[in-house]
Every structure is written in structure tokens, then in C-alpha cells.
Amino acid sequence: MTDPDLSNRRPVKFRARRWAQALAALLARQGVSPDVISALSVAFAVMGCAALALSGVSFGLGRGVLLLLAVVSIQMRLLCNVLDGLVAVEHGKGGPLGPVWNELPDRLSDALFLIGAGYAASDSAPQLGPALGWLCAVLAVLTAYVRELGRALDKPADFSGPLAKPQRMGLLSVMALVSLFESAWGWHGQTMLGGLGLMAALTALTVWNRTARLATALSEDA
């Protein structure tokens, strides 16, 4: 086991909740590896991606069930993100591959959820919806890339927003929940379409802000 690198640990208030700590302690006692928890987050992302994509071609009760499944998948993915860190750090179960499992599953999960959301809007905009989903996925990966670039240049990890991962997933959850009721005003996918447009703009702003902060920090060192 290697010592965990806490410089790349996202500040999460949820981590201090007693029930989350108790669940992490139970998993650690049962010998569950944090890497397995990280892998499980991708499984939830696959499920959420499929549910979102299928909701774009579904109607009525079936669509509602798919959207709720997507929301549950998002929340379970975020819970896995908290638990893998708790098990690895607070319970000393982190392994030599921990940094890899900490980053790659997150990037894949982000992409899957956002691409799925794009296809959830495909009925209202067959080309624009999926394109926005893919654009949001690329921008989400870019936010992490800029953060890791900063760390490679010996700068602190930058988790600033306005739309970092927790906020993106929160916005996506709201989009899915509002979509449950949009048929009442004759919509089918327009909520996802508008939400993805907003997400793309705010995520691009996040990339810009992080890049500017990194450039300023590097300039101050020159």
C-alpha cells in the first residue's frame, strides 16, 4: 500500500456525514477494495447512460421509470466517488494503482452520463441533442485535464467552477427530474436540450477559469 496523495482530493462536505463514514467502515471491514468501488461507479454510469438514451425514444410510464433510474444512477455514482476515497484514505486501503482508479473511472463516467443525456434530447433535436451531449462530455474531460496539468506543473489541484463535477451531476439530476413532467406542456426532450446548452456554456467557462488561474500562477513564478 502507498501513502495517499491528498493534494488531489476534492473537498466534499458529504464525506463528513456519519452514515457515509459508517458505510465506508463497513466496506473496509469486509475487505472491499476502493478500486472495486471506483469500478462500480462506472457500472452505474453505464446504467445511467443507457437509461437516459432510451428515455429519448420512450414515452409514458416507461420513460418516467428510465429517467428516475438515471437519477438514481447519478446519485449512486457520486456515492461511490465518496466511498472509494473514504475507504482508501481514512481506512488505509489504498493501493499502488489508486491514482489511476481515482481518475480514469471518473472521466469515463462523466462522458457516459453526458453522452446519454444528449441522446435523451434526440427526439426534440435529432442532431443537436447528441452533439451537445458529446460536447459536454469533451468539456467535462477538459476540466479535469486542466486540473491535472496544473498538478503536473507543481500547482495545487484546482476544483473551481462554476460547474465542476458535483455541480454538473447536480444539474443533470435536475434536468432528468424536470423531464419527468415536461409532457404536461407538450415537450419531449427539450428540457435536456436546454440543460445541455447551459451545461456546455458553464463547463466551457469552468475550463477557461481554471486555465486562467493556472496561467496567472505560472506567470507569478516567472
PDB file of C-alpha atoms in Angstrom:
ATOM      1  CA  MET A   1       0.000   0.000   0.000  1.00  0.00           C
ATOM      2  CA  THR A   2       1.222   3.511  -0.799  1.00  0.00           C
ATOM      3  CA  ASP A   3       0.559   6.725   1.092  1.00  0.00           C
ATOM      4  CA  PRO A   4      -2.433   8.536  -0.437  1.00  0.00           C
ATOM      5  CA  ASP A   5      -1.860  11.821  -2.219  1.00  0.00           C
ATOM      6  CA  LEU A   6      -4.341  14.170  -0.554  1.00  0.00           C
ATOM      7  CA  SER A   7      -3.378  17.138  -2.736  1.00  0.00           C
ATOM      8  CA  ASN A   8      -5.752  15.865  -5.421  1.00  0.00           C
ATOM      9  CA  ARG A   9      -8.693  15.179  -3.120  1.00  0.00           C
ATOM     10  CA  ARG A  10     -11.821  17.156  -3.926  1.00  0.00           C
ATOM     11  CA  PRO A  11     -13.326  18.999  -0.918  1.00  0.00           C
ATOM     12  CA  VAL A  12     -16.659  17.257  -0.285  1.00  0.00           C
ATOM     13  CA  LYS A  13     -18.807  18.076   2.764  1.00  0.00           C
ATOM     14  CA  PHE A  14     -20.764  14.873   2.177  1.00  0.00           C
ATOM     15  CA  ARG A  15     -17.665  12.949   3.262  1.00  0.00           C
ATOM     16  CA  ALA A  16     -18.215  14.041   6.881  1.00  0.00           C
ATOM     17  CA  ARG A  17     -21.689  12.523   7.152  1.00  0.00           C
ATOM     18  CA  ARG A  18     -21.837   9.864   9.845  1.00  0.00           C
ATOM     19  CA  TRP A  19     -23.747   7.354   7.766  1.00  0.00           C
ATOM     20  CA  ALA A  20     -21.255   7.702   4.900  1.00  0.00           C
ATOM     21  CA  GLN A  21     -18.371   7.136   7.293  1.00  0.00           C
ATOM     22  CA  ALA A  22     -20.169   4.154   8.820  1.00  0.00           C
ATOM     23  CA  LEU A  23     -20.802   2.624   5.392  1.00  0.00           C
ATOM     24  CA  ALA A  24     -17.163   3.144   4.429  1.00  0.00           C
ATOM     25  CA  ALA A  25     -16.048   1.497   7.664  1.00  0.00           C
ATOM     26  CA  LEU A  26     -18.304  -1.488   6.938  1.00  0.00           C
ATOM     27  CA  LEU A  27     -16.901  -1.853   3.423  1.00  0.00           C
ATOM     28  CA  ALA A  28     -13.346  -1.636   4.750  1.00  0.00           C
ATOM     29  CA  ARG A  29     -14.048  -4.329   7.359  1.00  0.00           C
ATOM     30  CA  GLN A  30     -15.433  -6.560   4.642  1.00  0.00           C
ATOM     31  CA  GLY A  31     -12.227  -6.123   2.657  1.00  0.00           C
ATOM     32  CA  VAL A  32     -13.810  -4.230  -0.244  1.00  0.00           C
ATOM     33  CA  SER A  33     -11.103  -2.502  -2.257  1.00  0.00           C
ATOM     34  CA  PRO A  34     -11.539   1.191  -3.106  1.00  0.00           C
ATOM     35  CA  ASP A  35     -10.585   0.250  -6.672  1.00  0.00           C
ATOM     36  CA  VAL A  36     -13.614  -2.042  -6.835  1.00  0.00           C
ATOM     37  CA  ILE A  37     -15.826   0.811  -5.605  1.00  0.00           C
ATOM     38  CA  SER A  38     -14.377   3.051  -8.319  1.00  0.00           C
ATOM     39  CA  ALA A  39     -15.128   0.391 -10.925  1.00  0.00           C
ATOM     40  CA  LEU A  40     -18.675   0.120  -9.589  1.00  0.00           C
ATOM     41  CA  SER A  41     -19.155   3.835 -10.256  1.00  0.00           C
ATOM     42  CA  VAL A  42     -18.576   3.126 -13.960  1.00  0.00           C
ATOM     43  CA  ALA A  43     -21.200   0.380 -13.857  1.00  0.00           C
ATOM     44  CA  PHE A  44     -23.714   2.910 -12.532  1.00  0.00           C
ATOM     45  CA  ALA A  45     -22.644   5.317 -15.279  1.00  0.00           C
ATOM     46  CA  VAL A  46     -23.262   2.667 -17.943  1.00  0.00           C
ATOM     47  CA  MET A  47     -26.708   2.053 -16.460  1.00  0.00           C
ATOM     48  CA  GLY A  48     -27.433   5.779 -16.322  1.00  0.00           C
ATOM     49  CA  CYS A  49     -26.223   6.338 -19.873  1.00  0.00           C
ATOM     50  CA  ALA A  50     -28.487   3.568 -21.172  1.00  0.00           C
ATOM     51  CA  ALA A  51     -31.473   4.859 -19.186  1.00  0.00           C
ATOM     52  CA  LEU A  52     -31.017   8.405 -20.463  1.00  0.00           C
ATOM     53  CA  ALA A  53     -30.514   7.342 -24.062  1.00  0.00           C
ATOM     54  CA  LEU A  54     -33.551   5.048 -24.015  1.00  0.00           C
ATOM     55  CA  SER A  55     -35.684   7.787 -22.446  1.00  0.00           C
ATOM     56  CA  GLY A  56     -35.208   9.752 -25.652  1.00  0.00           C
ATOM     57  CA  VAL A  57     -37.241   7.188 -27.591  1.00  0.00           C
ATOM     58  CA  SER A  58     -39.649   6.209 -24.807  1.00  0.00           C
ATOM     59  CA  PHE A  59     -42.982   7.628 -23.701  1.00  0.00           C
ATOM     60  CA  GLY A  60     -45.354   7.494 -20.762  1.00  0.00           C
ATOM     61  CA  LEU A  61     -44.634   5.424 -17.693  1.00  0.00           C
ATOM     62  CA  GLY A  62     -41.652   3.679 -19.272  1.00  0.00           C
ATOM     63  CA  ARG A  63     -39.931   6.999 -19.900  1.00  0.00           C
ATOM     64  CA  GLY A  64     -40.583   8.081 -16.330  1.00  0.00           C
ATOM     65  CA  VAL A  65     -39.032   4.906 -14.959  1.00  0.00           C
ATOM     66  CA  LEU A  66     -35.964   5.375 -17.164  1.00  0.00           C
ATOM     67  CA  LEU A  67     -35.493   8.983 -16.043  1.00  0.00           C
ATOM     68  CA  LEU A  68     -35.791   8.005 -12.381  1.00  0.00           C
ATOM     69  CA  LEU A  69     -33.301   5.187 -12.958  1.00  0.00           C
ATOM     70  CA  ALA A  70     -30.920   7.749 -14.456  1.00  0.00           C
ATOM     71  CA  VAL A  71     -31.235   9.981 -11.373  1.00  0.00           C
ATOM     72  CA  VAL A  72     -30.587   7.035  -9.064  1.00  0.00           C
ATOM     73  CA  SER A  73     -27.570   6.046 -11.165  1.00  0.00           C
ATOM     74  CA  ILE A  74     -26.132   9.555 -10.917  1.00  0.00           C
ATOM     75  CA  GLN A  75     -26.503   9.608  -7.149  1.00  0.00           C
ATOM     76  CA  MET A  76     -25.026   6.124  -6.772  1.00  0.00           C
ATOM     77  CA  ARG A  77     -22.059   7.141  -8.920  1.00  0.00           C
ATOM     78  CA  LEU A  78     -21.467  10.152  -6.644  1.00  0.00           C
ATOM     79  CA  LEU A  79     -21.801   7.939  -3.559  1.00  0.00           C
ATOM     80  CA  CYS A  80     -19.166   5.586  -4.971  1.00  0.00           C
ATOM     81  CA  ASN A  81     -16.903   8.598  -5.518  1.00  0.00           C
ATOM     82  CA  VAL A  82     -17.176   9.447  -1.823  1.00  0.00           C
ATOM     83  CA  LEU A  83     -16.855   5.901  -0.527  1.00  0.00           C
ATOM     84  CA  ASP A  84     -13.776   4.942  -2.545  1.00  0.00           C
ATOM     85  CA  GLY A  85     -11.912   7.915  -1.074  1.00  0.00           C
ATOM     86  CA  LEU A  86     -13.059   7.176   2.461  1.00  0.00           C
ATOM     87  CA  VAL A  87     -12.053   3.520   2.230  1.00  0.00           C
ATOM     88  CA  ALA A  88      -8.706   4.384   0.623  1.00  0.00           C
ATOM     89  CA  VAL A  89      -7.692   7.263   2.890  1.00  0.00           C
ATOM     90  CA  GLU A  90      -9.490   7.033   6.222  1.00  0.00           C
ATOM     91  CA  HIS A  91      -9.200   3.245   6.357  1.00  0.00           C
ATOM     92  CA  GLY A  92      -5.795   2.885   4.712  1.00  0.00           C
ATOM     93  CA  LYS A  93      -6.920   0.544   1.940  1.00  0.00           C
ATOM     94  CA  GLY A  94      -5.433   2.482  -0.962  1.00  0.00           C
ATOM     95  CA  GLY A  95      -3.173   0.530  -3.307  1.00  0.00           C
ATOM     96  CA  PRO A  96      -0.432   1.434  -5.774  1.00  0.00           C
ATOM     97  CA  LEU A  97      -2.942   1.787  -8.615  1.00  0.00           C
ATOM     98  CA  GLY A  98      -5.205   4.066  -6.567  1.00  0.00           C
ATOM     99  CA  PRO A  99      -4.376   7.255  -8.522  1.00  0.00           C
ATOM    100  CA  VAL A 100      -5.338   5.533 -11.777  1.00  0.00           C
ATOM    101  CA  TRP A 101      -8.605   4.218 -10.373  1.00  0.00           C
ATOM    102  CA  ASN A 102      -9.298   7.623  -8.859  1.00  0.00           C
ATOM    103  CA  GLU A 103      -9.144   9.442 -12.198  1.00  0.00           C
ATOM    104  CA  LEU A 104      -9.954   7.209 -15.186  1.00  0.00           C
ATOM    105  CA  PRO A 105     -13.333   5.864 -13.980  1.00  0.00           C
ATOM    106  CA  ASP A 106     -14.442   9.422 -13.210  1.00  0.00           C
ATOM    107  CA  ARG A 107     -13.622  10.634 -16.704  1.00  0.00           C
ATOM    108  CA  LEU A 108     -15.399   7.666 -18.286  1.00  0.00           C
ATOM    109  CA  SER A 109     -18.426   8.093 -16.023  1.00  0.00           C
ATOM    110  CA  ASP A 110     -18.719  11.800 -16.831  1.00  0.00           C
ATOM    111  CA  ALA A 111     -18.640  11.074 -20.551  1.00  0.00           C
ATOM    112  CA  LEU A 112     -21.190   8.273 -20.351  1.00  0.00           C
ATOM    113  CA  PHE A 113     -23.774  10.289 -18.416  1.00  0.00           C
ATOM    114  CA  LEU A 114     -23.448  13.355 -20.628  1.00  0.00           C
ATOM    115  CA  ILE A 115     -23.498  11.434 -23.904  1.00  0.00           C
ATOM    116  CA  GLY A 116     -26.587   9.596 -22.678  1.00  0.00           C
ATOM    117  CA  ALA A 117     -28.213  12.942 -21.870  1.00  0.00           C
ATOM    118  CA  GLY A 118     -27.541  14.054 -25.437  1.00  0.00           C
ATOM    119  CA  TYR A 119     -29.489  11.118 -26.812  1.00  0.00           C
ATOM    120  CA  ALA A 120     -32.252  11.798 -24.276  1.00  0.00           C
ATOM    121  CA  ALA A 121     -32.804  15.020 -26.233  1.00  0.00           C
ATOM    122  CA  SER A 122     -32.677  13.337 -29.645  1.00  0.00           C
ATOM    123  CA  ASP A 123     -36.440  13.347 -30.201  1.00  0.00           C
ATOM    124  CA  SER A 124     -36.624  17.130 -29.946  1.00  0.00           C
ATOM    125  CA  ALA A 125     -33.354  17.723 -31.813  1.00  0.00           C
ATOM    126  CA  PRO A 126     -32.045  14.595 -33.598  1.00  0.00           C
ATOM    127  CA  GLN A 127     -28.665  16.131 -34.438  1.00  0.00           C
ATOM    128  CA  LEU A 128     -28.206  18.967 -31.943  1.00  0.00           C
ATOM    129  CA  GLY A 129     -29.085  16.896 -28.874  1.00  0.00           C
ATOM    130  CA  PRO A 130     -26.413  14.203 -29.310  1.00  0.00           C
ATOM    131  CA  ALA A 131     -23.909  16.832 -30.461  1.00  0.00           C
ATOM    132  CA  LEU A 132     -24.443  18.819 -27.248  1.00  0.00           C
ATOM    133  CA  GLY A 133     -24.061  15.657 -25.195  1.00  0.00           C
ATOM    134  CA  TRP A 134     -20.734  14.850 -26.811  1.00  0.00           C
ATOM    135  CA  LEU A 135     -19.609  18.477 -26.461  1.00  0.00           C
ATOM    136  CA  CYS A 136     -20.418  18.471 -22.739  1.00  0.00           C
ATOM    137  CA  ALA A 137     -18.516  15.182 -22.358  1.00  0.00           C
ATOM    138  CA  VAL A 138     -15.408  16.636 -24.017  1.00  0.00           C
ATOM    139  CA  LEU A 139     -15.596  19.807 -21.934  1.00  0.00           C
ATOM    140  CA  ALA A 140     -16.016  17.773 -18.735  1.00  0.00           C
ATOM    141  CA  VAL A 141     -12.840  15.842 -19.525  1.00  0.00           C
ATOM    142  CA  LEU A 142     -11.086  19.144 -20.281  1.00  0.00           C
ATOM    143  CA  THR A 143     -11.876  20.490 -16.811  1.00  0.00           C
ATOM    144  CA  ALA A 144     -10.059  17.509 -15.299  1.00  0.00           C
ATOM    145  CA  TYR A 145      -7.235  17.829 -17.825  1.00  0.00           C
ATOM    146  CA  VAL A 146      -6.541  21.443 -16.835  1.00  0.00           C
ATOM    147  CA  ARG A 147      -6.587  20.473 -13.157  1.00  0.00           C
ATOM    148  CA  GLU A 148      -4.115  17.639 -13.746  1.00  0.00           C
ATOM    149  CA  LEU A 149      -1.966  19.861 -15.960  1.00  0.00           C
ATOM    150  CA  GLY A 150      -1.681  22.266 -13.066  1.00  0.00           C
ATOM    151  CA  ARG A 151      -0.644  19.479 -10.719  1.00  0.00           C
ATOM    152  CA  ALA A 152       1.973  18.317 -13.226  1.00  0.00           C
ATOM    153  CA  LEU A 153       3.352  21.860 -13.090  1.00  0.00           C
ATOM    154  CA  ASP A 154       3.531  21.673  -9.273  1.00  0.00           C
ATOM    155  CA  LYS A 155       0.423  23.771  -8.686  1.00  0.00           C
ATOM    156  CA  PRO A 156      -2.437  22.866  -6.308  1.00  0.00           C
ATOM    157  CA  ALA A 157      -5.356  20.930  -7.755  1.00  0.00           C
ATOM    158  CA  ASP A 158      -7.996  23.401  -8.915  1.00  0.00           C
ATOM    159  CA  PHE A 159     -11.562  22.213  -8.311  1.00  0.00           C
ATOM    160  CA  SER A 160     -13.136  25.605  -9.007  1.00  0.00           C
ATOM    161  CA  GLY A 161     -16.308  26.079 -11.019  1.00  0.00           C
ATOM    162  CA  PRO A 162     -18.772  27.387 -11.821  1.00  0.00           C
ATOM    163  CA  LEU A 163     -19.558  23.839 -12.987  1.00  0.00           C
ATOM    164  CA  ALA A 164     -17.199  21.264 -11.519  1.00  0.00           C
ATOM    165  CA  LYS A 165     -18.178  17.585 -11.418  1.00  0.00           C
ATOM    166  CA  PRO A 166     -20.592  17.722  -8.429  1.00  0.00           C
ATOM    167  CA  GLN A 167     -22.408  20.706  -9.936  1.00  0.00           C
ATOM    168  CA  ARG A 168     -22.575  19.040 -13.377  1.00  0.00           C
ATOM    169  CA  MET A 169     -24.112  15.923 -11.901  1.00  0.00           C
ATOM    170  CA  GLY A 170     -26.469  18.009  -9.790  1.00  0.00           C
ATOM    171  CA  LEU A 171     -27.624  19.917 -12.869  1.00  0.00           C
ATOM    172  CA  LEU A 172     -28.068  16.688 -14.810  1.00  0.00           C
ATOM    173  CA  SER A 173     -30.180  15.239 -11.978  1.00  0.00           C
ATOM    174  CA  VAL A 174     -32.408  18.324 -12.015  1.00  0.00           C
ATOM    175  CA  MET A 175     -32.719  18.093 -15.807  1.00  0.00           C
ATOM    176  CA  ALA A 176     -33.854  14.460 -15.548  1.00  0.00           C
ATOM    177  CA  LEU A 177     -36.352  15.235 -12.778  1.00  0.00           C
ATOM    178  CA  VAL A 178     -37.876  18.172 -14.663  1.00  0.00           C
ATOM    179  CA  SER A 179     -38.075  15.969 -17.759  1.00  0.00           C
ATOM    180  CA  LEU A 180     -40.451  13.713 -15.833  1.00  0.00           C
ATOM    181  CA  PHE A 181     -43.117  16.405 -16.071  1.00  0.00           C
ATOM    182  CA  GLU A 182     -42.361  18.093 -19.397  1.00  0.00           C
ATOM    183  CA  SER A 183     -45.016  16.101 -21.268  1.00  0.00           C
ATOM    184  CA  ALA A 184     -47.570  18.215 -19.378  1.00  0.00           C
ATOM    185  CA  TRP A 185     -46.609  21.181 -21.547  1.00  0.00           C
ATOM    186  CA  GLY A 186     -46.072  19.151 -24.721  1.00  0.00           C
ATOM    187  CA  TRP A 187     -42.314  18.667 -24.584  1.00  0.00           C
ATOM    188  CA  HIS A 188     -40.230  15.563 -25.150  1.00  0.00           C
ATOM    189  CA  GLY A 189     -36.524  16.132 -24.642  1.00  0.00           C
ATOM    190  CA  GLN A 190     -36.485  19.924 -24.734  1.00  0.00           C
ATOM    191  CA  THR A 191     -35.562  20.120 -21.045  1.00  0.00           C
ATOM    192  CA  MET A 192     -32.466  18.014 -21.675  1.00  0.00           C
ATOM    193  CA  LEU A 193     -31.642  20.065 -24.766  1.00  0.00           C
ATOM    194  CA  GLY A 194     -31.784  23.377 -22.942  1.00  0.00           C
ATOM    195  CA  GLY A 195     -29.994  21.983 -19.916  1.00  0.00           C
ATOM    196  CA  LEU A 196     -27.151  20.645 -22.036  1.00  0.00           C
ATOM    197  CA  GLY A 197     -26.784  24.026 -23.719  1.00  0.00           C
ATOM    198  CA  LEU A 198     -26.475  25.666 -20.309  1.00  0.00           C
ATOM    199  CA  MET A 199     -24.091  22.955 -19.131  1.00  0.00           C
ATOM    200  CA  ALA A 200     -21.863  23.363 -22.173  1.00  0.00           C
ATOM    201  CA  ALA A 201     -21.600  27.114 -21.601  1.00  0.00           C
ATOM    202  CA  LEU A 202     -20.875  26.816 -17.872  1.00  0.00           C
ATOM    203  CA  THR A 203     -18.412  23.949 -18.325  1.00  0.00           C
ATOM    204  CA  ALA A 204     -16.565  25.910 -21.005  1.00  0.00           C
ATOM    205  CA  LEU A 205     -16.414  28.815 -18.544  1.00  0.00           C
ATOM    206  CA  THR A 206     -15.003  26.427 -15.940  1.00  0.00           C
ATOM    207  CA  VAL A 207     -12.254  25.350 -18.351  1.00  0.00           C
ATOM    208  CA  TRP A 208     -11.489  28.993 -19.082  1.00  0.00           C
ATOM    209  CA  ASN A 209     -11.406  29.957 -15.400  1.00  0.00           C
ATOM    210  CA  ARG A 210      -9.096  27.100 -14.441  1.00  0.00           C
ATOM    211  CA  THR A 211      -6.805  27.800 -17.366  1.00  0.00           C
ATOM    212  CA  ALA A 212      -6.648  31.497 -16.480  1.00  0.00           C
ATOM    213  CA  ARG A 213      -5.904  30.727 -12.834  1.00  0.00           C
ATOM    214  CA  LEU A 214      -3.133  28.344 -13.866  1.00  0.00           C
ATOM    215  CA  ALA A 215      -1.668  30.884 -16.296  1.00  0.00           C
ATOM    216  CA  THR A 216      -1.685  33.526 -13.560  1.00  0.00           C
ATOM    217  CA  ALA A 217       0.048  31.203 -11.116  1.00  0.00           C
ATOM    218  CA  LEU A 218       2.725  30.322 -13.666  1.00  0.00           C
ATOM    219  CA  SER A 219       3.244  33.978 -14.544  1.00  0.00           C
ATOM    220  CA  GLU A 220       3.768  34.848 -10.900  1.00  0.00           C
ATOM    221  CA  ASP A 221       6.563  32.270 -10.747  1.00  0.00           C
ATOM    222  CA  ALA A 222       8.353  33.685 -13.790  1.00  0.00           C
TER     223      ALA A 222
END
